[in-house]
PDB file of C-alpha atoms in Angstrom:
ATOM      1  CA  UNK A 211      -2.971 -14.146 -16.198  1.00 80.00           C
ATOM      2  CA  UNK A 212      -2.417 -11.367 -18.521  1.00 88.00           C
ATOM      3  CA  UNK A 213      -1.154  -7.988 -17.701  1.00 92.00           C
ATOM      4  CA  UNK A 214      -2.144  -4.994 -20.288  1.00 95.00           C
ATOM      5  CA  UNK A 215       0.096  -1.698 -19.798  1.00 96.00           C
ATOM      6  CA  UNK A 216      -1.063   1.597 -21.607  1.00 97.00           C
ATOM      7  CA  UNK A 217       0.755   4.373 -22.366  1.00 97.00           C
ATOM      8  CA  UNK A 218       0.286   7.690 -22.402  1.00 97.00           C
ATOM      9  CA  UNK A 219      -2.402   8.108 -19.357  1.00 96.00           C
ATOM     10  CA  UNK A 220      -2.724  11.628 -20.995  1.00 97.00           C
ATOM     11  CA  UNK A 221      -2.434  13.163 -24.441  1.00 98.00           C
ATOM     12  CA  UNK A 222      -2.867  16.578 -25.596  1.00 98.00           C
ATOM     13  CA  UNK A 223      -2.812  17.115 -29.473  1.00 98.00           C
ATOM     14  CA  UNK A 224      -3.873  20.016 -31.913  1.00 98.00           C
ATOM     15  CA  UNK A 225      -6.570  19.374 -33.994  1.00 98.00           C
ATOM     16  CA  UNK A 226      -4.792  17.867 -37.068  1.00 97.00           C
ATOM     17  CA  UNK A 227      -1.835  16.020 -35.652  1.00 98.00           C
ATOM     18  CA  UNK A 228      -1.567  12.339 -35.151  1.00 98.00           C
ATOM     19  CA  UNK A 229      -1.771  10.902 -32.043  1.00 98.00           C
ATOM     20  CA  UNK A 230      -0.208   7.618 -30.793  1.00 98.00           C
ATOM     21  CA  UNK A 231      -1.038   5.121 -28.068  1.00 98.00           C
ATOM     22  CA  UNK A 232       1.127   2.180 -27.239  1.00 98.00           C
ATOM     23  CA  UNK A 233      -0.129  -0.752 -25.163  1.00 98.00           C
ATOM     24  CA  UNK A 234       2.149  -3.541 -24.310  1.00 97.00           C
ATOM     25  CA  UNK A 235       1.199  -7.063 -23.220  1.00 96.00           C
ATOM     26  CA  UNK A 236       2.739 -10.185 -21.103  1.00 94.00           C
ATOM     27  CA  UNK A 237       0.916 -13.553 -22.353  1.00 91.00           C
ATOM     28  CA  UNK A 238       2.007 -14.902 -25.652  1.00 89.00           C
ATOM     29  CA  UNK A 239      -1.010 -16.897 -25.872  1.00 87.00           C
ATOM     30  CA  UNK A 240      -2.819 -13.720 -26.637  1.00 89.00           C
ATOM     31  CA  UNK A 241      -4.611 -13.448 -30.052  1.00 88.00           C
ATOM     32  CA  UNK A 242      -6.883 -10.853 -30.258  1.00 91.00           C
ATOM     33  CA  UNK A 243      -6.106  -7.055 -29.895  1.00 95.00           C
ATOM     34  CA  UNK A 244      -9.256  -4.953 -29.582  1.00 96.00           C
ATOM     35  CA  UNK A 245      -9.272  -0.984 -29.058  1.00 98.00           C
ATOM     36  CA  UNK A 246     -12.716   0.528 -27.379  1.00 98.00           C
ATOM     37  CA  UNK A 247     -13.134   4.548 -27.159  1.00 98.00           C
ATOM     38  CA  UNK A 248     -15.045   5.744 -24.449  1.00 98.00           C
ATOM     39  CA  UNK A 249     -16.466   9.133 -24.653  1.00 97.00           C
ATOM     40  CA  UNK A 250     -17.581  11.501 -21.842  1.00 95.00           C
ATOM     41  CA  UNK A 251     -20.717   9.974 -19.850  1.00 93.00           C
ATOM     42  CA  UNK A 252     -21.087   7.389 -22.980  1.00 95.00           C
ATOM     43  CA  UNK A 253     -20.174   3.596 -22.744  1.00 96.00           C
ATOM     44  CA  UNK A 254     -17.104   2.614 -24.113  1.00 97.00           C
ATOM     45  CA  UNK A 255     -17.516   1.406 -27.898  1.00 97.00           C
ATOM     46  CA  UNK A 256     -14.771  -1.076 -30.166  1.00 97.00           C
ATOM     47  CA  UNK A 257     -13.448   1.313 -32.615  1.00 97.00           C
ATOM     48  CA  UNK A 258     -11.276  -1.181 -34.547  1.00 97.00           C
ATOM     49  CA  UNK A 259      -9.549  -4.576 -32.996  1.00 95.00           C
ATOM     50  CA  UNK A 260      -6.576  -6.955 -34.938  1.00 94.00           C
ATOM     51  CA  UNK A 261      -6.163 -10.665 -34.626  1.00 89.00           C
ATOM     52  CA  UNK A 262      -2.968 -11.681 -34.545  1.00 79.00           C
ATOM     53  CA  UNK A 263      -2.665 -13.104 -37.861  1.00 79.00           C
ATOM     54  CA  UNK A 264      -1.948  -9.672 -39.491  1.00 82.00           C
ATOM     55  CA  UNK A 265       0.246  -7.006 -37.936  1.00 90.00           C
ATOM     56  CA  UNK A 266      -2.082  -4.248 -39.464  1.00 94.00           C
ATOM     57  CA  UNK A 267      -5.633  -2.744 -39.619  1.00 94.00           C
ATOM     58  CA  UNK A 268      -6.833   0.303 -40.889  1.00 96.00           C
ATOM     59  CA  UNK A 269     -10.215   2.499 -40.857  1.00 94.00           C
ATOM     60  CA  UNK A 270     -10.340   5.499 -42.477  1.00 96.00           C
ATOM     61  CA  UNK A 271      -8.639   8.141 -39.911  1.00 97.00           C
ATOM     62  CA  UNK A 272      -7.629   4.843 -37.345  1.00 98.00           C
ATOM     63  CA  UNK A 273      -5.147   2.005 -37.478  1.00 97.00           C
ATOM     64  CA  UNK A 274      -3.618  -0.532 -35.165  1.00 97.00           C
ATOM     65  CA  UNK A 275      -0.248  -2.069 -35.279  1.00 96.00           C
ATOM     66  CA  UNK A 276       0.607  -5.254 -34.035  1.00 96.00           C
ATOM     67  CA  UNK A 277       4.174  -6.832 -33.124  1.00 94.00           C
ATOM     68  CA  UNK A 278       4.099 -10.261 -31.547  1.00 92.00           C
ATOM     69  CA  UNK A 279       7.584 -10.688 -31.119  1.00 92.00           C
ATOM     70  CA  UNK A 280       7.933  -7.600 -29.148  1.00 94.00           C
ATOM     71  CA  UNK A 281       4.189  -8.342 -27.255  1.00 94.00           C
ATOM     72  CA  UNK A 282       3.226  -4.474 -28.331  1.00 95.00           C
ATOM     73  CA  UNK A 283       0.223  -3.122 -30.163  1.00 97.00           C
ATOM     74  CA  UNK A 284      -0.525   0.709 -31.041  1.00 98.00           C
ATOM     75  CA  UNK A 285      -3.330   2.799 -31.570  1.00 98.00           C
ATOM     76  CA  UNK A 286      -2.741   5.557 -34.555  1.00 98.00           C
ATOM     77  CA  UNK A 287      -5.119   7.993 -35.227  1.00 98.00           C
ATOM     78  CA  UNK A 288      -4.077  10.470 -38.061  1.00 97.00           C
ATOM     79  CA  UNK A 289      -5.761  14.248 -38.861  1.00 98.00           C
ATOM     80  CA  UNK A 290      -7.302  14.095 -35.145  1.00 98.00           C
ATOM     81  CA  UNK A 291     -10.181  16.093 -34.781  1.00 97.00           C
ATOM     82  CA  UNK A 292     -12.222  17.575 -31.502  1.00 97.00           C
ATOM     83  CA  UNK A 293     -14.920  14.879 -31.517  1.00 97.00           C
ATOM     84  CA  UNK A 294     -11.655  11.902 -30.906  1.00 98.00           C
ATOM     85  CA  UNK A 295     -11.579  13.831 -27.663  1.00 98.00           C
ATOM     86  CA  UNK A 296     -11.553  10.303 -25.236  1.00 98.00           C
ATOM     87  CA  UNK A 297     -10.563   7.579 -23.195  1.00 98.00           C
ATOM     88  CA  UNK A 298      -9.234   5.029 -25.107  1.00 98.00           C
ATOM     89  CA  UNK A 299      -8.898   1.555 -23.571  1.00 97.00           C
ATOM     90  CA  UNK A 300      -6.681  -1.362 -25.508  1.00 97.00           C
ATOM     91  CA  UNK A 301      -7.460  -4.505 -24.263  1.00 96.00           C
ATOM     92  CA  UNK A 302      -5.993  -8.624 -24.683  1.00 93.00           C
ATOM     93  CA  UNK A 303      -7.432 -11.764 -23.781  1.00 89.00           C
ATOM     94  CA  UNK A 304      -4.635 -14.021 -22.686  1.00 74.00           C
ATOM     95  CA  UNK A 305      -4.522 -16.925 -23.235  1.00 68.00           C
ATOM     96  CA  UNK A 306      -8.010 -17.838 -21.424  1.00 69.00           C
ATOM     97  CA  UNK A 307     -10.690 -19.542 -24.291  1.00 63.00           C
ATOM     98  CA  UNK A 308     -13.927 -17.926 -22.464  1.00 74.00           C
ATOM     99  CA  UNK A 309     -13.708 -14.534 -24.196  1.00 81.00           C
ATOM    100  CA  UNK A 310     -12.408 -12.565 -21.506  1.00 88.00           C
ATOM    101  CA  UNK A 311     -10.314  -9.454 -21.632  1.00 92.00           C
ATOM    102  CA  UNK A 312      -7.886  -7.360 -19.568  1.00 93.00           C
ATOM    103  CA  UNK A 313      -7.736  -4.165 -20.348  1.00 95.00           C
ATOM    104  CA  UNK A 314      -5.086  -1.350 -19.972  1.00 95.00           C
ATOM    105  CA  UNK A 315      -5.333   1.572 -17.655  1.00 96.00           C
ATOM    106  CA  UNK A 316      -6.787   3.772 -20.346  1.00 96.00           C
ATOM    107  CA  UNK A 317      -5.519   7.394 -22.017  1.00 97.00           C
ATOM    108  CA  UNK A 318      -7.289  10.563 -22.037  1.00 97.00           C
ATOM    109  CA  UNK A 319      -6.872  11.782 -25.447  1.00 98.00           C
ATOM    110  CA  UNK A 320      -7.933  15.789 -25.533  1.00 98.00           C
ATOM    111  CA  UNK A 321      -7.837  17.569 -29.239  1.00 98.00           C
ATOM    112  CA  UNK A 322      -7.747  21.081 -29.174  1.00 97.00           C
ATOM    113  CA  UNK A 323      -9.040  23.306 -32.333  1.00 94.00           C
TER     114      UNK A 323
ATOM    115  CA  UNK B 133     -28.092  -4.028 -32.536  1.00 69.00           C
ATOM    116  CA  UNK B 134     -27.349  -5.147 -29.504  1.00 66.00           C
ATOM    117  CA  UNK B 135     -28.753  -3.499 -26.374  1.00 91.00           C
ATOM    118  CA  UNK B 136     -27.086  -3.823 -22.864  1.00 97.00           C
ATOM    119  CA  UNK B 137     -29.320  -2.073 -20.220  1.00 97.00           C
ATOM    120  CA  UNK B 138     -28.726  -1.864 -16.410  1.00 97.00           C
ATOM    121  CA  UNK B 139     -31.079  -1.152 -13.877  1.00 92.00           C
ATOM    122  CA  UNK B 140     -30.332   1.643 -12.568  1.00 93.00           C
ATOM    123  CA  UNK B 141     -27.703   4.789 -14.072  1.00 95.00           C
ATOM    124  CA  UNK B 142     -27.327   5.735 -10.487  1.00 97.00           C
ATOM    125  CA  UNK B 143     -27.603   4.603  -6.904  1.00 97.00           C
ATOM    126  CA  UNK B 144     -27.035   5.655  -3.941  1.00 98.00           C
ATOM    127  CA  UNK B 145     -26.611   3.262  -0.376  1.00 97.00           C
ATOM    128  CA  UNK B 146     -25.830   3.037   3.023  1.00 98.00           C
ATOM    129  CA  UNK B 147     -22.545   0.632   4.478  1.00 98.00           C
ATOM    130  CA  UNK B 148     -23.587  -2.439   5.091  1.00 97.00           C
ATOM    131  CA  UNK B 149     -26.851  -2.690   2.824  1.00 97.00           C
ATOM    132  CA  UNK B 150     -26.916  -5.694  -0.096  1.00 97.00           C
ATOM    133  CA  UNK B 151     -26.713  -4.374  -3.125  1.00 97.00           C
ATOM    134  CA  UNK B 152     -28.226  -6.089  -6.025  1.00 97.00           C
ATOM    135  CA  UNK B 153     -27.440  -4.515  -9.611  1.00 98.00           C
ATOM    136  CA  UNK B 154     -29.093  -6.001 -12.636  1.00 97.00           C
ATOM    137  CA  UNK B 155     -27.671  -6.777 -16.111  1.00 98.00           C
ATOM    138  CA  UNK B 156     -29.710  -7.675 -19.261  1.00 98.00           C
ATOM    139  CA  UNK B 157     -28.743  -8.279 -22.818  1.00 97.00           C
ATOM    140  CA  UNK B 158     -31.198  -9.144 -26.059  1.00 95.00           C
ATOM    141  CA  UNK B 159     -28.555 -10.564 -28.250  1.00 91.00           C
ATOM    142  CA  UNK B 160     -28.355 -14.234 -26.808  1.00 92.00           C
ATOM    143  CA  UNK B 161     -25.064 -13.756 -26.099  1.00 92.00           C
ATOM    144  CA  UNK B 162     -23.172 -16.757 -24.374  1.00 91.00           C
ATOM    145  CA  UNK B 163     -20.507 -14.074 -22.334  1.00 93.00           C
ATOM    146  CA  UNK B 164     -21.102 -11.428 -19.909  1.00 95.00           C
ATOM    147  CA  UNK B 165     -19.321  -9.715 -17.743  1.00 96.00           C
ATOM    148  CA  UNK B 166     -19.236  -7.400 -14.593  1.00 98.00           C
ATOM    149  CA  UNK B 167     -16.518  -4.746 -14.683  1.00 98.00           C
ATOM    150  CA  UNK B 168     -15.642  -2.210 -12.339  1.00 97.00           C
ATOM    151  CA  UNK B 169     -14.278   1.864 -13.850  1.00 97.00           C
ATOM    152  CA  UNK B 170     -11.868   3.643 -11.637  1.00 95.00           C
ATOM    153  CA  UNK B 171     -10.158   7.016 -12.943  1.00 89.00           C
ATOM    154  CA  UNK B 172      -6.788   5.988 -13.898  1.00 88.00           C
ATOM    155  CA  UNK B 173      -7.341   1.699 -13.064  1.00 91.00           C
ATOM    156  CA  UNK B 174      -9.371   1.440 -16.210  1.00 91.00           C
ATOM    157  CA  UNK B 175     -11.942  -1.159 -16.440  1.00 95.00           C
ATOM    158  CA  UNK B 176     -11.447  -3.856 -14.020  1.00 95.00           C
ATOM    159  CA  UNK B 177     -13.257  -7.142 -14.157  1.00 94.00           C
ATOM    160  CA  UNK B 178     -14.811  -8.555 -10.984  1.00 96.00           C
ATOM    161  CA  UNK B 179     -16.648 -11.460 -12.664  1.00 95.00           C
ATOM    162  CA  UNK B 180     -17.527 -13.027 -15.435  1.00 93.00           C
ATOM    163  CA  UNK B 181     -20.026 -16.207 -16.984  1.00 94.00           C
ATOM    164  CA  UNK B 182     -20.067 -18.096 -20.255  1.00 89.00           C
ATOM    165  CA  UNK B 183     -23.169 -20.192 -19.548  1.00 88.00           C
ATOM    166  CA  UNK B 184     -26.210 -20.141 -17.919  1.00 91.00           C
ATOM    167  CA  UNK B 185     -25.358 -20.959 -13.932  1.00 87.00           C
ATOM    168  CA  UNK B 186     -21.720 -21.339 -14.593  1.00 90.00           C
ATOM    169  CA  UNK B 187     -19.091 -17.848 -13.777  1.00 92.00           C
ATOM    170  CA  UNK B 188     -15.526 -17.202 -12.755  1.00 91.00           C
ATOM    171  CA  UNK B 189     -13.420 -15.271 -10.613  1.00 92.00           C
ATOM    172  CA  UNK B 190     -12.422 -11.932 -12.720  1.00 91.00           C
ATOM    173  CA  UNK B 191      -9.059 -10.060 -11.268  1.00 90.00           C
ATOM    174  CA  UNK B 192     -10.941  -8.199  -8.083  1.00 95.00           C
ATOM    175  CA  UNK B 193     -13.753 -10.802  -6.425  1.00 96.00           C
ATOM    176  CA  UNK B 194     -13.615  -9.610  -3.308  1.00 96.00           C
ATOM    177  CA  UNK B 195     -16.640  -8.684  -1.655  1.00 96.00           C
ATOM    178  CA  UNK B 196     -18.829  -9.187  -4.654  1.00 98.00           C
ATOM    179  CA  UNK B 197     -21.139 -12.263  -6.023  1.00 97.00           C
ATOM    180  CA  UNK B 198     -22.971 -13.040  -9.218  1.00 97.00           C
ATOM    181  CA  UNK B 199     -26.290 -14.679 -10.181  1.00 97.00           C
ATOM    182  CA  UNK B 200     -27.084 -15.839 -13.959  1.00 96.00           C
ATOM    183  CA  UNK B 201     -30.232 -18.299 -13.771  1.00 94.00           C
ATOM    184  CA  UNK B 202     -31.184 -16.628 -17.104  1.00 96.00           C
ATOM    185  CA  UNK B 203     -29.199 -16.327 -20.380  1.00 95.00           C
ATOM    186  CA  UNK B 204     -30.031 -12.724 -20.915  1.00 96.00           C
ATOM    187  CA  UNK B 205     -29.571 -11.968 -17.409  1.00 97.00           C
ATOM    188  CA  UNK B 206     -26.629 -11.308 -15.142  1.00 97.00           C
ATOM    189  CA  UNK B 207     -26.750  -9.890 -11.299  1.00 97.00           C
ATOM    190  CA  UNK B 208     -23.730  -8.371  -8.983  1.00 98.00           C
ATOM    191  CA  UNK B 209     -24.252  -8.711  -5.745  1.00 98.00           C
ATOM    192  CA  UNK B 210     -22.629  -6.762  -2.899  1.00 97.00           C
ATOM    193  CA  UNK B 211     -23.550  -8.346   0.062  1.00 94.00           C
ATOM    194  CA  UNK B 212     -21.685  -6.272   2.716  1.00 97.00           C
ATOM    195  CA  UNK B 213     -21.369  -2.414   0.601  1.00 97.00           C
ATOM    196  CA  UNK B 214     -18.299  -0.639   1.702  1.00 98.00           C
ATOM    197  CA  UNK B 215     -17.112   3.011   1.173  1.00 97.00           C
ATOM    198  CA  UNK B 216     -14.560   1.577  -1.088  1.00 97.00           C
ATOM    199  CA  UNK B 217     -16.956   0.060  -3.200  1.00 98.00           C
ATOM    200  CA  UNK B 218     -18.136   3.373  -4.433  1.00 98.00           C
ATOM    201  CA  UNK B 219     -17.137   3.088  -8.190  1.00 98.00           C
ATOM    202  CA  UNK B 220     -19.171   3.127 -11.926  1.00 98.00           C
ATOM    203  CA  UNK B 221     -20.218  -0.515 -12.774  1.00 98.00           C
ATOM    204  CA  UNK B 222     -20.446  -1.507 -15.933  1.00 98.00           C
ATOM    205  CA  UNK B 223     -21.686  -5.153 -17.710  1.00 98.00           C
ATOM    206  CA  UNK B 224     -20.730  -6.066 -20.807  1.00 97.00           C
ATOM    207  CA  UNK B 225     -21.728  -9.229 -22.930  1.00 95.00           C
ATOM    208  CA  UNK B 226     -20.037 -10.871 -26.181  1.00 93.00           C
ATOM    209  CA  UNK B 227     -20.638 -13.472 -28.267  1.00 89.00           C
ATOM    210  CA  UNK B 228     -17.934 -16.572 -27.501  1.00 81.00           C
ATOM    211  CA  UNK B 229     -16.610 -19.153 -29.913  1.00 75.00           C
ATOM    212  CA  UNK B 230     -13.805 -21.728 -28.730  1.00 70.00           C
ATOM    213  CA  UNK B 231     -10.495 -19.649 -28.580  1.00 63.00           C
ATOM    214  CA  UNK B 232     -12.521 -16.902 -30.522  1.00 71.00           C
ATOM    215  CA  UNK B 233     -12.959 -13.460 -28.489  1.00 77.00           C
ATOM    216  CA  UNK B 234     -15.399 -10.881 -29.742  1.00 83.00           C
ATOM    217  CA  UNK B 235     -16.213  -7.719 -29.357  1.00 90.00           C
ATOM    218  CA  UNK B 236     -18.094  -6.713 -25.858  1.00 94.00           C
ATOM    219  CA  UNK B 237     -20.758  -4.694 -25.928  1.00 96.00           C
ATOM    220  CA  UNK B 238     -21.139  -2.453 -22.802  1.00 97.00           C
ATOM    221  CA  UNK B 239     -24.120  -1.443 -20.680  1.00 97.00           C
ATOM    222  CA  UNK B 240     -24.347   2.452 -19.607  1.00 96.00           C
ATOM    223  CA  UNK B 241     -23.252   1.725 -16.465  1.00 97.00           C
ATOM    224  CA  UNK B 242     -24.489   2.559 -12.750  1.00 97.00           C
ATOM    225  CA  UNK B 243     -22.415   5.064 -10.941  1.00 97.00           C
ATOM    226  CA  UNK B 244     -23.222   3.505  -7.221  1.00 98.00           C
ATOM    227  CA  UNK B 245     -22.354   5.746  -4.269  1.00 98.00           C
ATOM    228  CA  UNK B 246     -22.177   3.688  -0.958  1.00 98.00           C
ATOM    229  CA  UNK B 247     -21.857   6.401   2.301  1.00 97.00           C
TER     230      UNK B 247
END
């Protein structure tokens, strides 16, 4: 099956600076590259996902980068502000057809003012 | 908008008792899911279905079971609860089209406390 590693588990940024996640994945089969945010006592939400037919997405303040030869996929998020304070969860499917995902460990983003 | 509601946002139960948690979605989604949060093991899926009566193994089965008579519906079932099934729950559902993921909408979860 697949296996999804995240990295950082933590990251601590000043409000204003980028911040980076970096997610790397095992099945080559995998074509679909989904980020969800999860914030305190909420549910976690997609923020922005990639297929793997591009090796970019962008929206607004958020962008994900894709390289399939090197089975990695990155989170950007540029002029960070308190309220991106979060868990942030990347996530691939493998190469199952039935939808499902694996997900990484996760990474506590905290933006301080 | 899609709505994923659980039964319960917290619960609380002995070792040993069978523990049923409930799952509903209003989107006719095909998918749903049962996933299990951890601090620092991120979401972890125990089991999922893509039809009506029809589910697979996730990555930790182990002492749980699943029930989906209903399309909207979707049950985890502990049947033996264990201190070390103390953990937030969370279902998810998603549309599914042949080699097609999509995004998964979660439920709020049910933080579950077994002592």
């Amino acid at each position: 099956g697949e296996n999804v590693e995240q990295h950082p588990s933590t990251l601590s940024v000043q409000e204003g600076d980028s911040a980076v996640i970096k997610c790397t994945y095992s099945d080559s089969a995998s074509n679909y590259f989904p980020w969800y945010k999860q914030e305190l006592g909420k549910r976690p939400q997609l923020i922005i996902d990639i297929r793997s037919n591009v090796g970019e997405k962008k929206d607004q303040r958020i962008a994900v980068t894709l390289n399939k030869t090197a089975k990695h996929f990155s989170l950007h998020i540029t002029e960070t502000q308190p309220e991106d304070s979060a868990v942030y969860f990347c996530a691939a499917p493998g190469g199952t057809s039935y939808g499902k995902l694996t997900f990484g460990q996760g990474t506590i983003l905290t933006v301080h003012p | 908008d899609v709505k994923v509601t659980q039964s319960s946002r917290y619960l609380v139960k002995r070792t040993g008792e069978k523990v049923f948690l409930e799952c509903v979605q209003d989107m006719d989604h095909e998918n749903m899911f049962w996933y299990r949060q951890d601090p620092g093991l991120g979401l972890r899926l125990i089991y999922f279905s893509y039809d009506v009566k029809m589910k697979e193994k996730g990555d930790i089965p182990e002492g749980y079971s699943v029930s989906r008579e209903k399309k909207e519906r979707f049950s985890l079932i502990l049947e033996s609860a264990s201190t070390n099934q103390t953990s937030m729950y969370l279902c998810a559902s998603s549309l599914w089209d042949r080699g097609n993921p999509y995004e998964q909408y979660f439920g709020p979860g049910t933080r579950l406390t077994v002592t």
